[in-house]
Coordinates of C-alpha atoms and ligand atoms in Angstrom, one line a residue:
X18 CA 64.1 -26.2 -27.6
X19 CA 63.2 -25.7 -24.0
X20 CA 64.8 -27.2 -20.9
X21 CA 64.5 -27.1 -17.2
X22 CA 67.6 -28.2 -15.4
X23 CA 67.6 -30.0 -12.1
X24 CA 70.5 -30.7 -9.9
X25 CA 72.1 -34.0 -9.3
X26 CA 70.9 -36.2 -6.4
X27 CA 72.9 -36.4 -3.2
X28 CA 73.8 -39.7 -1.8
X29 CA 71.9 -38.9 1.4
X30 CA 71.5 -42.5 2.4
X31 CA 75.2 -43.3 2.2
X32 CA 75.6 -44.2 5.9
X33 CA 72.0 -44.5 6.9
X34 CA 71.2 -47.5 9.0
X35 CA 68.0 -49.5 8.8
X36 CA 65.0 -47.1 8.7
X37 CA 63.9 -45.9 12.1
X38 CA 60.2 -46.1 12.2
X39 CA 58.7 -43.2 14.1
X40 CA 61.3 -40.6 13.1
X41 CA 59.7 -37.3 12.2
X42 CA 61.5 -34.3 10.7
X43 CA 59.7 -31.0 11.3
X44 CA 61.0 -27.9 9.5
X45 CA 59.9 -24.4 10.6
X46 CA 60.5 -21.4 8.3
X47 CA 61.6 -17.9 9.2
X48 CA 58.2 -16.5 10.0
X49 CA 57.4 -19.5 12.2
X50 CA 60.4 -18.7 14.4
X51 CA 60.1 -15.0 14.0
X52 CA 60.1 -13.9 17.7
X53 CA 60.6 -15.5 21.2
X54 CA 56.9 -16.3 21.6
X55 CA 56.8 -18.1 18.2
X56 CA 60.0 -20.0 19.1
X57 CA 58.4 -21.2 22.3
X58 CA 55.4 -22.3 20.3
X59 CA 57.7 -24.3 18.0
X60 CA 59.4 -25.8 21.0
X61 CA 56.0 -27.0 22.3
X62 CA 55.1 -28.5 19.0
X63 CA 58.4 -30.4 18.9
X64 CA 57.8 -31.6 22.5
X65 CA 54.3 -32.7 21.7
X66 CA 55.6 -34.9 18.9
X67 CA 58.2 -36.3 21.3
X68 CA 55.5 -37.0 23.9
X69 CA 53.6 -39.0 21.2
X70 CA 56.6 -41.3 21.1
X71 CA 58.3 -40.0 18.0
X72 CA 62.0 -39.6 17.4
X73 CA 62.0 -35.8 16.7
X74 CA 64.3 -33.8 14.5
X75 CA 63.5 -30.1 14.1
X76 CA 65.1 -28.1 11.3
X77 CA 64.9 -24.4 11.8
X78 CA 65.3 -21.4 9.5
X79 CA 66.8 -18.1 10.7
X80 CA 64.4 -15.8 12.7
X81 CA 62.3 -13.5 10.5
X82 CA 64.4 -11.5 8.1
X83 CA 67.7 -12.3 9.7
X84 CA 69.2 -13.8 6.6
X85 CA 68.3 -10.6 4.6
X86 CA 69.7 -8.4 7.3
X87 CA 73.0 -10.3 7.4
X88 CA 73.3 -10.1 3.6
X89 CA 72.6 -6.4 3.8
X90 CA 75.2 -6.0 6.5
X91 CA 77.8 -7.7 4.4
X92 CA 77.1 -5.5 1.4
X93 CA 77.3 -2.4 3.6
X94 CA 80.8 -3.5 4.7
X95 CA 82.0 -4.7 1.3
X96 CA 80.5 -4.4 -2.2
X97 CA 81.7 -7.8 -3.2
X98 CA 82.0 -9.9 -0.1
X99 CA 84.1 -13.0 -0.3
X100 CA 81.8 -16.0 -0.8
X101 CA 83.5 -18.0 2.0
X102 CA 83.1 -15.2 4.5
X103 CA 79.5 -14.6 3.4
X104 CA 78.7 -18.2 4.2
X105 CA 80.4 -17.9 7.6
X106 CA 78.2 -14.9 8.2
X107 CA 74.7 -16.0 7.0
X108 CA 74.9 -19.5 8.4
X109 CA 74.8 -17.9 11.9
X110 CA 71.1 -17.1 11.5
X111 CA 70.0 -20.7 11.7
X112 CA 72.3 -21.4 14.6
X113 CA 70.6 -18.7 16.7
X114 CA 67.1 -20.2 16.1
X115 CA 68.3 -23.7 17.0
X116 CA 70.1 -22.7 20.2
X117 CA 67.1 -20.7 21.4
X118 CA 64.7 -23.5 20.6
X119 CA 66.8 -25.9 22.5
X120 CA 66.7 -23.6 25.6
X121 CA 62.9 -23.4 25.3
X122 CA 62.6 -27.2 25.1
X123 CA 64.8 -27.6 28.2
X124 CA 62.4 -25.3 30.0
X125 CA 59.6 -27.7 29.0
X126 CA 61.4 -30.5 30.8
X127 CA 62.8 -32.3 27.8
X128 CA 66.3 -33.1 26.5
X129 CA 67.3 -31.1 23.3
X130 CA 70.5 -30.4 21.5
X131 CA 71.2 -27.9 18.7
X132 CA 73.6 -28.8 16.0
X133 CA 75.1 -26.8 13.2
X134 CA 74.8 -28.3 9.7
X135 CA 78.4 -29.4 10.0
X136 CA 77.8 -31.1 13.4
X137 CA 74.7 -32.8 12.0
X138 CA 76.9 -34.4 9.3
X139 CA 75.5 -32.5 6.3
X140 CA 78.4 -32.7 3.8
X141 CA 78.2 -30.5 0.7
X142 CA 80.3 -29.7 -2.4
X143 CA 82.5 -26.7 -2.3
X144 CA 80.3 -24.1 -4.1
X145 CA 79.7 -21.3 -1.6
X146 CA 76.3 -19.7 -1.5
X147 CA 74.6 -22.6 -3.4
X148 CA 76.2 -25.7 -2.3
X149 CA 74.7 -29.1 -3.0
X150 CA 74.4 -31.8 -0.3
X151 CA 76.5 -34.8 -1.3
X152 CA 76.2 -36.9 1.8
X153 CA 74.5 -37.0 5.2
X154 CA 76.5 -38.6 8.0
X155 CA 73.7 -39.0 10.4
X156 CA 75.5 -41.0 13.2
X157 CA 75.5 -38.2 15.7
X158 CA 71.8 -37.5 15.2
X159 CA 70.9 -41.1 15.5
X160 CA 72.8 -41.3 18.8
X161 CA 71.0 -38.3 20.2
X162 CA 67.7 -39.6 19.1
X163 CA 68.4 -43.0 20.6
X164 CA 68.8 -41.2 23.9
X165 CA 65.4 -39.6 23.5
X166 CA 66.8 -36.2 22.8
X167 CA 65.1 -33.8 20.5
X168 CA 67.6 -32.8 17.8
X169 CA 67.6 -29.3 16.4
X170 CA 69.5 -28.9 13.1
X171 CA 70.4 -25.5 11.7
X172 CA 68.9 -25.5 8.2
X173 CA 70.4 -24.1 5.0
X174 CA 74.0 -25.1 5.7
X175 CA 76.6 -27.8 5.7
X176 CA 80.4 -28.4 5.7
X177 CA 82.1 -28.9 2.4
X178 CA 84.4 -31.7 1.4
X179 CA 87.1 -29.0 1.9
X180 CA 86.0 -28.5 5.5
X181 CA 84.5 -25.1 4.9
X182 CA 81.1 -23.8 6.1
X183 CA 78.7 -23.7 3.1
X184 CA 75.1 -22.6 2.6
X185 CA 72.6 -24.1 0.2
X186 CA 71.0 -21.1 -1.4
X187 CA 67.9 -19.2 -0.4
X188 CA 65.2 -21.4 1.1
X189 CA 67.8 -24.1 1.7
X190 CA 66.4 -25.2 5.0
X191 CA 63.7 -27.1 3.1
X192 CA 66.5 -29.1 1.5
X193 CA 68.2 -29.7 4.8
X194 CA 64.9 -31.1 6.2
X195 CA 64.2 -33.4 3.3
X196 CA 67.8 -34.7 3.0
X197 CA 67.7 -35.5 6.7
X198 CA 64.3 -37.2 6.4
X199 CA 65.8 -39.4 3.6
X200 CA 68.9 -40.2 5.5
X201 CA 67.1 -40.9 8.8
X202 CA 64.5 -43.1 7.1
X203 CA 61.7 -40.8 8.4
X204 CA 58.2 -41.7 7.4
X205 CA 57.7 -38.2 5.9
X206 CA 58.9 -34.7 6.3
X207 CA 56.7 -31.9 7.6
X208 CA 57.3 -28.3 6.3
X209 CA 55.7 -25.8 8.7
X210 CA 55.2 -22.4 7.1
X211 CA 53.1 -19.2 7.2
X212 CA 50.4 -20.4 4.8
X213 CA 48.0 -23.4 5.1
X214 CA 49.7 -25.4 2.3
X215 CA 50.5 -25.1 -1.4
X216 CA 47.9 -23.0 -3.3
X217 CA 46.8 -22.8 -6.9
X218 CA 48.6 -19.4 -7.0
X219 CA 50.6 -17.4 -4.4
X220 CA 47.8 -16.6 -1.9
X221 CA 49.4 -13.2 -1.3
X222 CA 48.8 -12.2 -4.9
X223 CA 45.5 -14.1 -5.6
X224 CA 43.3 -14.0 -2.6
X225 CA 40.8 -16.6 -3.9
X226 CA 43.6 -19.1 -4.6
X227 CA 42.7 -22.6 -3.5
X228 CA 44.7 -24.8 -1.2
X229 CA 45.7 -28.1 -3.0
X230 CA 45.2 -31.2 -1.0
X231 CA 47.7 -33.3 -3.0
X232 CA 50.4 -32.4 -5.6
X233 CA 52.7 -34.9 -7.3
X234 CA 56.4 -34.5 -7.1
X235 CA 56.7 -33.7 -10.8
X236 CA 54.1 -30.9 -10.5
X237 CA 55.6 -29.5 -7.4
X238 CA 59.1 -29.6 -9.0
X239 CA 57.7 -27.5 -11.9
X240 CA 55.9 -25.2 -9.6
X241 CA 58.9 -24.5 -7.4
X242 CA 61.4 -24.2 -10.2
X243 CA 59.0 -21.7 -11.9
X244 CA 58.7 -19.5 -8.8
X245 CA 56.4 -20.9 -6.2
X246 CA 58.6 -19.9 -3.3
X247 CA 56.8 -22.1 -0.7
X248 CA 59.4 -24.9 -1.2
X249 CA 63.0 -24.8 -2.5
X250 CA 63.2 -26.6 -5.8
X251 CA 66.1 -28.7 -4.7
X252 CA 64.2 -30.1 -1.7
X253 CA 61.6 -31.6 -4.0
X254 CA 64.2 -33.1 -6.2
X255 CA 65.7 -34.8 -3.1
X256 CA 62.2 -35.9 -1.9
X257 CA 61.4 -37.4 -5.3
X258 CA 64.6 -39.2 -5.6
X259 CA 64.4 -40.7 -2.2
X260 CA 60.6 -41.0 -2.1
X261 CA 60.1 -38.9 1.0
X262 CA 56.5 -37.7 1.2
X263 CA 56.2 -34.0 2.2
X264 CA 53.5 -32.4 4.2
X265 CA 53.4 -28.6 3.8
X266 CA 51.2 -27.1 6.6
X267 CA 50.7 -24.1 8.8
X268 CA 52.7 -23.3 11.8
X269 CA 49.9 -21.4 13.3
X270 CA 46.8 -23.5 12.6
X271 CA 46.0 -27.2 13.0
X272 CA 44.7 -29.3 10.2
X273 CA 46.0 -30.9 7.0
X274 CA 48.0 -28.9 4.5
X275 CA 49.2 -30.2 1.2
X276 CA 50.7 -33.6 0.6
X277 CA 53.4 -33.9 -2.0
X278 CA 54.1 -37.4 -3.2
X279 CA 54.3 -39.8 -6.1
X280 CA 51.6 -39.2 -8.7
X281 CA 50.0 -42.6 -8.4
X282 CA 49.9 -42.3 -4.6
X283 CA 47.8 -39.1 -5.1
X284 CA 44.6 -40.9 -6.2
X285 CA 45.3 -44.6 -6.6
X286 CA 41.7 -45.5 -7.3
X287 CA 41.2 -43.1 -10.2
X288 CA 44.7 -42.3 -11.3
X289 CA 44.3 -40.4 -14.5
X290 CA 40.6 -39.3 -14.7
X291 CA 40.8 -37.3 -11.5
X292 CA 43.9 -35.4 -12.4
X293 CA 43.4 -31.7 -12.4
X294 CA 44.0 -30.1 -15.8
X295 CA 45.9 -27.3 -14.2
X296 CA 47.1 -27.3 -10.6
X297 CA 48.5 -23.9 -10.3
X298 CA 49.7 -20.6 -11.9
X299 CA 53.1 -19.7 -10.5
X300 CA 55.2 -16.7 -11.2
X301 CA 58.5 -15.0 -10.7
X302 CA 58.6 -11.2 -11.1
X303 CA 62.2 -11.2 -12.5
X304 CA 64.3 -13.5 -14.5
X305 CA 67.3 -12.4 -16.5
X306 CA 67.0 -13.3 -20.2
X307 CA 70.3 -13.5 -22.2
X308 CA 70.8 -13.3 -25.9
X309 CA 74.1 -14.7 -27.2
X310 CA 75.5 -14.7 -30.7
X311 CA 78.1 -16.9 -32.3
X312 CA 78.6 -19.3 -29.4
X313 CA 78.7 -23.1 -29.6
X314 CA 75.9 -24.4 -27.4
X315 CA 77.9 -27.2 -25.9
X316 CA 80.7 -24.9 -24.9
X317 CA 78.3 -22.1 -23.7
X318 CA 76.2 -24.3 -21.5
X319 CA 79.2 -26.3 -20.3
X320 CA 80.8 -23.1 -19.1
X321 CA 77.6 -21.8 -17.5
X322 CA 77.1 -25.1 -15.7
X323 CA 80.7 -25.0 -14.5
X324 CA 80.0 -21.5 -13.0
X325 CA 76.9 -23.0 -11.3
X326 CA 74.5 -20.8 -13.3
X327 CA 71.1 -22.4 -13.1
X328 CA 69.9 -22.1 -16.7
X329 CA 66.2 -22.3 -17.1
X330 CA 64.6 -21.8 -20.6
X331 CA 66.7 -22.2 -23.7
X332 CA 65.7 -21.1 -27.2
X333 CA 68.0 -21.6 -30.1
X334 CA 67.5 -20.2 -33.7
X335 CA 70.4 -20.4 -36.1
X336 CA 73.4 -18.7 -34.6
X337 CA 71.4 -17.0 -31.8
X338 CA 70.9 -18.5 -28.4
X339 CA 68.5 -17.1 -25.9
X340 CA 68.4 -18.4 -22.3
X341 CA 67.1 -17.4 -19.0
X342 CA 68.6 -17.7 -15.5
X343 CA 67.8 -16.4 -12.0
X344 CA 68.7 -12.8 -11.3
X345 CA 71.1 -13.8 -8.5
X346 CA 73.1 -15.8 -11.0
X347 CA 73.8 -12.7 -13.1
X348 CA 77.3 -11.9 -11.9
X349 CA 78.4 -15.5 -12.5
X350 CA 76.7 -15.6 -15.9
X351 CA 78.2 -12.3 -17.0
X352 CA 81.7 -13.3 -16.0
X353 CA 81.3 -16.6 -17.9
X354 CA 80.0 -14.9 -21.1
X355 CA 82.8 -12.4 -21.0
X356 CA 85.4 -15.1 -20.5
X357 CA 84.0 -16.9 -23.5
X358 CA 84.5 -13.8 -25.6
X359 CA 81.0 -14.1 -27.2
X360 CA 78.8 -11.1 -28.0
X361 CA 75.9 -11.0 -25.6
X362 CA 73.2 -8.8 -24.1
X363 CA 70.8 -9.3 -21.2
X364 CA 67.3 -8.1 -20.4
X365 CA 66.2 -7.4 -16.8
X366 CA 62.7 -6.3 -17.5
X367 CA 61.0 -9.7 -17.9
X368 CA 59.4 -12.1 -15.4
X369 CA 57.7 -15.4 -16.0
X370 CA 54.2 -16.8 -15.5
X371 CA 53.8 -20.6 -15.7
X372 CA 50.8 -22.9 -15.8
X373 CA 51.5 -26.3 -14.2
X374 CA 49.3 -29.4 -14.3
X375 CA 49.7 -33.1 -14.7
X376 CA 46.4 -33.2 -16.7
X377 CA 47.9 -31.1 -19.4
X378 CA 49.6 -34.1 -20.8
X379 CA 46.3 -35.5 -22.1
X380 CA 44.4 -32.3 -22.8
X381 CA 45.0 -30.3 -25.9
X382 CA 44.0 -26.6 -26.0
X383 CA 45.8 -25.3 -22.9
X384 CA 48.3 -23.4 -24.9
X385 CA 45.5 -21.9 -27.1
X386 CA 43.6 -20.7 -24.0
X387 CA 46.8 -19.3 -22.4
X388 CA 47.5 -17.2 -25.5
X389 CA 43.9 -16.0 -25.8
X390 CA 43.9 -15.0 -22.1
X391 CA 47.1 -13.1 -22.3
X392 CA 46.0 -11.4 -25.5
X393 CA 42.7 -10.4 -24.0
X394 CA 44.6 -8.9 -21.1
X395 CA 46.9 -7.0 -23.5
X396 CA 50.0 -8.9 -22.4
X397 CA 52.6 -10.0 -24.9
X398 CA 54.8 -13.0 -24.2
X399 CA 58.4 -12.5 -25.2
X400 CA 59.3 -16.2 -24.9
X401 CA 57.1 -19.3 -24.5
X402 CA 58.4 -22.7 -23.5
X403 CA 56.7 -25.9 -22.5
X404 CA 57.2 -29.3 -20.9
X405 CA 54.6 -32.0 -20.8
X406 CA 53.1 -30.5 -17.6
X407 CA 54.0 -26.8 -17.9
X408 CA 53.6 -23.8 -20.2
X409 CA 55.8 -20.9 -19.2
X410 CA 55.6 -17.4 -20.6
X411 CA 58.1 -14.7 -20.2
X412 CA 56.2 -11.4 -20.0
X413 CA 57.2 -7.9 -18.9
X414 CA 57.8 -7.8 -15.1
X415 CA 55.2 -5.1 -14.8
X416 CA 52.5 -7.4 -16.3
X417 CA 53.3 -10.5 -14.2
X418 CA 50.7 -9.9 -11.5
X419 CA 47.9 -9.3 -14.0
X420 CA 48.9 -12.3 -16.1
X421 CA 48.7 -14.6 -13.0
X422 CA 45.3 -13.2 -12.0
X423 CA 43.9 -13.5 -15.6
X424 CA 45.1 -17.1 -16.1
X425 CA 44.0 -18.1 -12.6
X426 CA 40.5 -16.9 -13.5
X427 CA 40.4 -18.2 -17.0
X428 CA 41.3 -21.7 -15.9
X429 CA 38.8 -21.5 -13.0
X430 CA 41.3 -22.4 -10.4
X431 CA 39.8 -20.3 -7.5
Ligands
ADP8 P1 59.2 -20.1 5.1 O1 59.9 -19.0 5.8 O2 58.3 -20.8 6.0 O3 60.2 -21.0 4.4 P2 58.5 -18.9 2.5 O4 58.3 -17.5 2.5 O5 59.8 -19.5 2.0 O6 58.2 -19.5 4.0 O7 57.3 -19.7 1.8 C1 56.0 -19.4 2.1 C2 55.4 -18.3 1.2 O8 55.4 -18.8 -0.2 C3 54.0 -17.9 1.4 O9 53.9 -16.9 2.4 C4 53.5 -17.5 0.1 O10 53.4 -16.1 -0.1 C5 54.6 -18.0 -0.9 N1 54.0 -18.7 -2.0 C6 54.3 -18.5 -3.3 N2 53.6 -19.3 -4.1 C7 52.9 -20.1 -3.3 C8 51.9 -21.1 -3.6 N3 51.6 -21.5 -4.8 N4 51.3 -21.7 -2.5 C9 51.6 -21.3 -1.3 N5 52.5 -20.3 -1.0 C10 53.1 -19.7 -2.0
LIG9 N1 67.3 -18.5 6.1 C1 67.5 -18.9 4.7 C2 66.8 -18.0 3.8 O1 66.2 -17.0 4.2 C3 67.2 -20.3 4.5 C4 65.8 -20.7 4.7 O2 65.0 -20.0 5.4 O3 65.3 -21.8 4.3 O4 66.9 -18.2 2.6
MG10 MG1 61.1 -21.0 2.5

């Protein structure tokens, strides 16, 4: 058995009014706002969109490595920081970017206002550190946009139904942007980042990786949840549910990036024949793999879900259950397993390499070629799991990079 779990869909259009044609949501990642010059460049880009007549919402990440530095700082002060206080701390990074960008826009002669997630009406559940958006109350943004003001929303954060500041998990500004695009009835959502788009593999690992012009929501969801860090998984889930087209593109260069949209919209004239067999090889260098004995699956996975552990692959044989989950979920998973009183162990030496492609559905032989390629490279897969458009192999962390390169070459993706 193999399962990929996705989170529930937020009611982002709960109080959305009629769609406002001409609204654009432009999200800029950490590198794109990394220093004062880059922030001024972002300000110019937002102003240019405004001058073209759009209603402009900018969603910004924290500058450069700010989030990592804040997390480090917290752990220097306390080994186990309180989750509420951690959210109070790390949500500050995005506020800094937005306030600075607003100042830069003022200097360009335009109106701009920065808003925290809470001020922007991003309402979440109460899970600190990985909250889910449950609603977007966009009235204040609409009012500002109606006045011609450029609105800067601090990404990655919201206010919980218990009135606490929450954050959405690493990469969460993507989710903020897409949820706002859905709630505001924007035509599409632009994700500006430090690469030209979504590639057939991480371009930092595989230099000849190819930029993909179009990717379907389903493929991108598999790619992101399997480790392609360019988009947060949750953001694609929201985009698919609300049919918000995404355009991933470069902050530093002009030109088209990668469009992410419904599969049929990708190539309407030749829907199936044109489909790439494999779109990409994605990886994560670490994923904790648990082995549990003598637990009832319903009780086990119910308890893990309750603890917000994002379970990925599940394999069950007789009384033994093996499952994987993100490294950062390990404290929650360990506590849950201890509380259940089951006997368990965990491996920290595995990563995962996944082949993703919509064409896989109709082409046999992908699994055979995957195994042959890994074998030729001397790499042994500990666990293999599949979905109709994905084959995922857990391999030793030390072999992950070689596995990606070998598979990328074997499937001629460069
Ligand atoms: P941002 O700060 O803009 O959110 P991220 O670091 O979150 O940027 O995401 C961009 C990075 O994602 C790229 O620099 C790239 O190394 C990485 N990445 C991983 N896999 C892919 C892929 N398949 N295509 C493009 N980028 C990828
Ligand atoms: N600043 C947050 C992070 O580094 C959120 C984001 O950039 O999307 O994870
Ligand atoms: Mg990101």
